[in-house]
PDB file of C-alpha atoms in Angstrom:
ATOM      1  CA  UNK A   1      13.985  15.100 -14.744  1.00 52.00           C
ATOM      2  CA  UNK A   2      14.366  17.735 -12.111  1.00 68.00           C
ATOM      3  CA  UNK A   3      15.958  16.805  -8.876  1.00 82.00           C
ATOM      4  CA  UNK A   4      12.851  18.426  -7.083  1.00 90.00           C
ATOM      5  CA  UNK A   5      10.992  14.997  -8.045  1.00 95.00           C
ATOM      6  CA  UNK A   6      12.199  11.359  -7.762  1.00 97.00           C
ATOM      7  CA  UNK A   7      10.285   8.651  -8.660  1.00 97.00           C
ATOM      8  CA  UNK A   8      11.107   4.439  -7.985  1.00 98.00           C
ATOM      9  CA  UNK A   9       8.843   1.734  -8.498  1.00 98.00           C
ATOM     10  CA  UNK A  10       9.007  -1.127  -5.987  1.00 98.00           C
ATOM     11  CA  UNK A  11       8.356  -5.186  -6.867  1.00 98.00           C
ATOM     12  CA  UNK A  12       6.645  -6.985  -4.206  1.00 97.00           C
ATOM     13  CA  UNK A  13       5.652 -10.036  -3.767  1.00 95.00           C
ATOM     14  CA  UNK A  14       2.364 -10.434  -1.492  1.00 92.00           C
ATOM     15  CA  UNK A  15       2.197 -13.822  -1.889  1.00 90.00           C
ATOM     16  CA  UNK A  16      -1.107 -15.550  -2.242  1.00 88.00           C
ATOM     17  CA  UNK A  17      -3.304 -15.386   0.572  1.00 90.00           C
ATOM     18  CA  UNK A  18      -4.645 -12.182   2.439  1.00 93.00           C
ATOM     19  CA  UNK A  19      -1.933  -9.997   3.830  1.00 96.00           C
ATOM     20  CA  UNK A  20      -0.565  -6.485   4.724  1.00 97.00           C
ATOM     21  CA  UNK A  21       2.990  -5.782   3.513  1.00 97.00           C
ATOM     22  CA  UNK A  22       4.909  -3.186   5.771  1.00 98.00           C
ATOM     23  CA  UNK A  23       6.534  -0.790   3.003  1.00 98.00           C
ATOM     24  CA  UNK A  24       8.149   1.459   5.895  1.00 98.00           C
ATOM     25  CA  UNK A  25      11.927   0.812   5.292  1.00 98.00           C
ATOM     26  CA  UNK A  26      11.662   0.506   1.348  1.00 98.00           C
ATOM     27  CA  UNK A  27      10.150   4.061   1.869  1.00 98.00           C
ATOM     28  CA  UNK A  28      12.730   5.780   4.471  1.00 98.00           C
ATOM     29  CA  UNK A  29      15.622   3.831   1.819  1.00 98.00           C
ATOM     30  CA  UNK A  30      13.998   5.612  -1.271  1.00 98.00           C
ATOM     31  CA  UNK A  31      14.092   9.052   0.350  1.00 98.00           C
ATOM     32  CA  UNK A  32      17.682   8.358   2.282  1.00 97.00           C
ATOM     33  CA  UNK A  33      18.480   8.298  -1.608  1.00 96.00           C
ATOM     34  CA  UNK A  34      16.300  10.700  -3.089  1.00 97.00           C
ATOM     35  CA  UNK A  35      15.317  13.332  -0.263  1.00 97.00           C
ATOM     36  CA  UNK A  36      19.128  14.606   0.790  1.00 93.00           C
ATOM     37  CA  UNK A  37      17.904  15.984   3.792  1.00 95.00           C
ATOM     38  CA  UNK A  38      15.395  18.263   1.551  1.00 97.00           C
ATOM     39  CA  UNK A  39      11.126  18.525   3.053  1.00 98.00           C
ATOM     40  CA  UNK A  40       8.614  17.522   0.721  1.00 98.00           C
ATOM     41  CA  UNK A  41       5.950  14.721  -0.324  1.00 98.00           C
ATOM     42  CA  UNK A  42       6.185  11.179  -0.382  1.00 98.00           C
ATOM     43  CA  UNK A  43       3.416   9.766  -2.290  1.00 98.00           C
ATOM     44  CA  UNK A  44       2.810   5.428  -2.365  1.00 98.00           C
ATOM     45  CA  UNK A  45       0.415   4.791  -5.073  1.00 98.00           C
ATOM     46  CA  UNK A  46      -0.461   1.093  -6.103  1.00 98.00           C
ATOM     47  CA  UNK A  47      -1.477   0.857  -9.626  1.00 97.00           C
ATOM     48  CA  UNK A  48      -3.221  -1.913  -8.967  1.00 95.00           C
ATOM     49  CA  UNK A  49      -7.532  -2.407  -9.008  1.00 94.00           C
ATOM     50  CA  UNK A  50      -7.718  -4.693  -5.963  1.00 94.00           C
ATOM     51  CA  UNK A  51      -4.832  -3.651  -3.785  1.00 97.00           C
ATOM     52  CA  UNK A  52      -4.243  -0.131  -0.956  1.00 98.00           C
ATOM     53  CA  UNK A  53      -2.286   1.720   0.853  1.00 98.00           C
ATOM     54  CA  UNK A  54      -2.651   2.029   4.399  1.00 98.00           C
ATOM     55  CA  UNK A  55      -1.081   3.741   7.305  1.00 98.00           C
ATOM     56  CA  UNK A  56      -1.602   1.680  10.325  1.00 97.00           C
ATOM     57  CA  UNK A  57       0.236   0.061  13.263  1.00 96.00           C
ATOM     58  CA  UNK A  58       1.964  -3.486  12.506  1.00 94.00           C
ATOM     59  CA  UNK A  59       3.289  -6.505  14.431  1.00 90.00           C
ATOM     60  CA  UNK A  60       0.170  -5.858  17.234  1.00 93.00           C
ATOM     61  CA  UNK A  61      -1.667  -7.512  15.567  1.00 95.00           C
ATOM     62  CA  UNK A  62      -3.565  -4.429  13.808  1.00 96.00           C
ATOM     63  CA  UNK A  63      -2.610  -5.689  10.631  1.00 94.00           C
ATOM     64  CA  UNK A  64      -4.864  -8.657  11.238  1.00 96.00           C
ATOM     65  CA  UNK A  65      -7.631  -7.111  12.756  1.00 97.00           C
ATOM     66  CA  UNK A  66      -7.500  -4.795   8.943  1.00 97.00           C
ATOM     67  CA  UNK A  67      -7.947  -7.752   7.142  1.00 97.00           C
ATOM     68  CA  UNK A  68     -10.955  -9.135   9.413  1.00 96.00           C
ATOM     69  CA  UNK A  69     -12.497  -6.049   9.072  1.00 97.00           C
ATOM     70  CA  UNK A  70     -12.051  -6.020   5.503  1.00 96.00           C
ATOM     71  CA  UNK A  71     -13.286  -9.292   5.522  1.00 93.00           C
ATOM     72  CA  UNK A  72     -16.525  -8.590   7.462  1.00 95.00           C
ATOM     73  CA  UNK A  73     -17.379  -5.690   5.696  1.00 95.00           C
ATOM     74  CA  UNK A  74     -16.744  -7.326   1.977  1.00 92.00           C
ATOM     75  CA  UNK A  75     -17.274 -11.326   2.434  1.00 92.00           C
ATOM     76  CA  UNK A  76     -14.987 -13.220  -0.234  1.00 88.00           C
ATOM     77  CA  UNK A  77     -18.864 -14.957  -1.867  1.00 89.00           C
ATOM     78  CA  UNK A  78     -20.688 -14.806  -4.429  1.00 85.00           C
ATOM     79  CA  UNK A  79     -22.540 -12.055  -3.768  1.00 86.00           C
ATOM     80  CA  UNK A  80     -20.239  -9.386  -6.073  1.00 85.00           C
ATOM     81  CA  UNK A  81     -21.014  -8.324  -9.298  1.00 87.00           C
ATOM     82  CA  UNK A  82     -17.501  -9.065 -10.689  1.00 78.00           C
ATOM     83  CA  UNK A  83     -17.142 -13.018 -11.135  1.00 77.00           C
ATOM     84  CA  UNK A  84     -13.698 -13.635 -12.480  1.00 82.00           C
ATOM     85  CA  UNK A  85     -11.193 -14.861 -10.820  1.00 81.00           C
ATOM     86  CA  UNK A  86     -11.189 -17.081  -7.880  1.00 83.00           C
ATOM     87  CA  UNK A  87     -14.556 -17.246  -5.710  1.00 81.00           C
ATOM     88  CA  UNK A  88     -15.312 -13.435  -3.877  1.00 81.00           C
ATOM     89  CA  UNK A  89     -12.702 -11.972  -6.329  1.00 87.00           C
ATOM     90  CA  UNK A  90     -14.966  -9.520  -6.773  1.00 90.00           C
ATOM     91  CA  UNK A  91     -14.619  -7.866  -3.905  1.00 92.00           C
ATOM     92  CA  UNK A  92     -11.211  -7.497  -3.998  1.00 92.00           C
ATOM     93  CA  UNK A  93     -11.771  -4.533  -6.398  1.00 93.00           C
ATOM     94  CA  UNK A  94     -13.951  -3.131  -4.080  1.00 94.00           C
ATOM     95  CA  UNK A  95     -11.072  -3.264  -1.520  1.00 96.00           C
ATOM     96  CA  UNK A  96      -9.962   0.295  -3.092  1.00 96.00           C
ATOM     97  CA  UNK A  97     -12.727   2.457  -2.303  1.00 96.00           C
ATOM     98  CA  UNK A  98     -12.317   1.181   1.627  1.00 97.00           C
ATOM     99  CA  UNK A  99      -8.561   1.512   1.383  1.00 98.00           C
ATOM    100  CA  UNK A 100      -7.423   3.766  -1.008  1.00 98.00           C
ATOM    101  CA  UNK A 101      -4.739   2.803  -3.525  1.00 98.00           C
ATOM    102  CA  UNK A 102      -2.711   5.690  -2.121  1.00 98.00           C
ATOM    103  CA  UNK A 103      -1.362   7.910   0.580  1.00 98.00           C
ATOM    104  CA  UNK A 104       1.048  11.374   0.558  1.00 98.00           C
ATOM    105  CA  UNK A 105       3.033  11.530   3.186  1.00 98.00           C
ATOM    106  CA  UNK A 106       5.324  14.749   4.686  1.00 98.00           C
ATOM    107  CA  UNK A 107       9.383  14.434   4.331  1.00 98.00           C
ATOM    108  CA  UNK A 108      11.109  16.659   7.086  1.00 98.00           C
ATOM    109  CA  UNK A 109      14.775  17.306   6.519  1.00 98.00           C
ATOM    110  CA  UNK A 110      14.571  14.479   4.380  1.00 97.00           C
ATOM    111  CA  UNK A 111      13.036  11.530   6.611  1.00 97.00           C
ATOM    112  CA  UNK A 112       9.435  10.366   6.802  1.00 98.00           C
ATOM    113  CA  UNK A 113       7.322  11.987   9.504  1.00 97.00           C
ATOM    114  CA  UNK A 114       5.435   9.089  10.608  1.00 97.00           C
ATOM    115  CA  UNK A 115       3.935   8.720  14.356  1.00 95.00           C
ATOM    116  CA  UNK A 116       5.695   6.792  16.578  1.00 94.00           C
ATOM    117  CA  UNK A 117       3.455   3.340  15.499  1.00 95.00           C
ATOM    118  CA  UNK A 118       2.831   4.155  12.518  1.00 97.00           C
ATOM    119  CA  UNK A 119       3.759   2.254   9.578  1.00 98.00           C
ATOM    120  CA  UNK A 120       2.814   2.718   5.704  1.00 98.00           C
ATOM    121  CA  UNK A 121       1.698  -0.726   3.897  1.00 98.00           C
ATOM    122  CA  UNK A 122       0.325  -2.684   1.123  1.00 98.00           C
ATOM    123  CA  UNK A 123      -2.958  -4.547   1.505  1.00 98.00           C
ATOM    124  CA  UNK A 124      -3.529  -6.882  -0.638  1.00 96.00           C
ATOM    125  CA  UNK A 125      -6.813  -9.138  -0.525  1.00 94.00           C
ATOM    126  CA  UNK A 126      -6.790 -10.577  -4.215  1.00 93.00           C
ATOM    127  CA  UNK A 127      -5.178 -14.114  -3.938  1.00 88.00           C
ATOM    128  CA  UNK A 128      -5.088 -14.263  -7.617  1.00 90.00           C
ATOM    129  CA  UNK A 129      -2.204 -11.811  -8.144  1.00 90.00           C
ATOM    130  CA  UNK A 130       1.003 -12.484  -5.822  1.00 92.00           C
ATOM    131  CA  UNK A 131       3.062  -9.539  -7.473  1.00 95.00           C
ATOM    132  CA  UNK A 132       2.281  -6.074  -6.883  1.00 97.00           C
ATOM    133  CA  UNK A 133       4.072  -2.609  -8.090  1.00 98.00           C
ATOM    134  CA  UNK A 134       4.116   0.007  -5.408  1.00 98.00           C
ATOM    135  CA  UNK A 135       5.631   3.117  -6.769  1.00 98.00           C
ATOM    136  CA  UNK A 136       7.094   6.014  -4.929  1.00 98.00           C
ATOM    137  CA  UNK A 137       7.704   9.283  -5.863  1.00 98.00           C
ATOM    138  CA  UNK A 138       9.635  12.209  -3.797  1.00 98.00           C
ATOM    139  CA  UNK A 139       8.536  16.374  -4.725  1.00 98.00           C
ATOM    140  CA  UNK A 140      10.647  18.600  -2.695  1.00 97.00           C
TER     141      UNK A 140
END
């Protein structure tokens, strides 16, 4: 494979409640490795049905006010189509459409150009699956 695209898949564990994971460092790590001071794309893709990708501010307490909202605007009932699973699984895989289960980001002289509270993360809503795949991938 080219140098021009690097690709790394990350395991982690989200544990099993509600949560958002900040993925910022495993990202700037994967392109201090992969980028070489090079601009480009960083895509975050989840291949997961009931997990996203979100850029937001953390440790505010903006992560938390995410998951109310999510929460609000998809109750964990029984009011979802989709039954399996533990009770209001089923909108966990309607988590996806509301946060997508990606984001590209631009690389500048190889380092993420985030702003200056921004972070990129995992959310994760389904309580039934505590171990996600996030995988990166780097296109000068």
């Amino acid at each position: 494979m080219s140098d021009a695209f690097s690709t790394r898949v990350l395991n982690v564990a989200s544990g099993s409640g509600e949560t958002v994971v900040d993925l910022t460092r495993e990202c700037e790590h994967f392109l201090r490795e992969t980028a070489a001071g090079r601009d480009g794309l960083l895509n975050v893709f989840v291949p997961h049905a009931t997990a996203g990708v979100a850029i937001i501010e953390t440790g505010s307490g903006s992560d938390d006010d995410l998951l109310a909202a999510l929460h609000t605007l998809l109750p964990a009932d029984d009011c979802w189509q989709h039954r399996h699973g533990s009770p209001g699984h089923g909108r966990d895989h309607v988590v996806p459409a509301f946060v997508p289960p990606h984001a590209t980001l631009p690389v500048i002289a190889g380092r993420l150009e985030l702003g200056t509270w921004q972070s990129v993360c995992l959310v994760d809503t389904n309580r039934d699956n505590p171990h996600r795949q996030v995988r990166l991938s780097f296109l000068a």
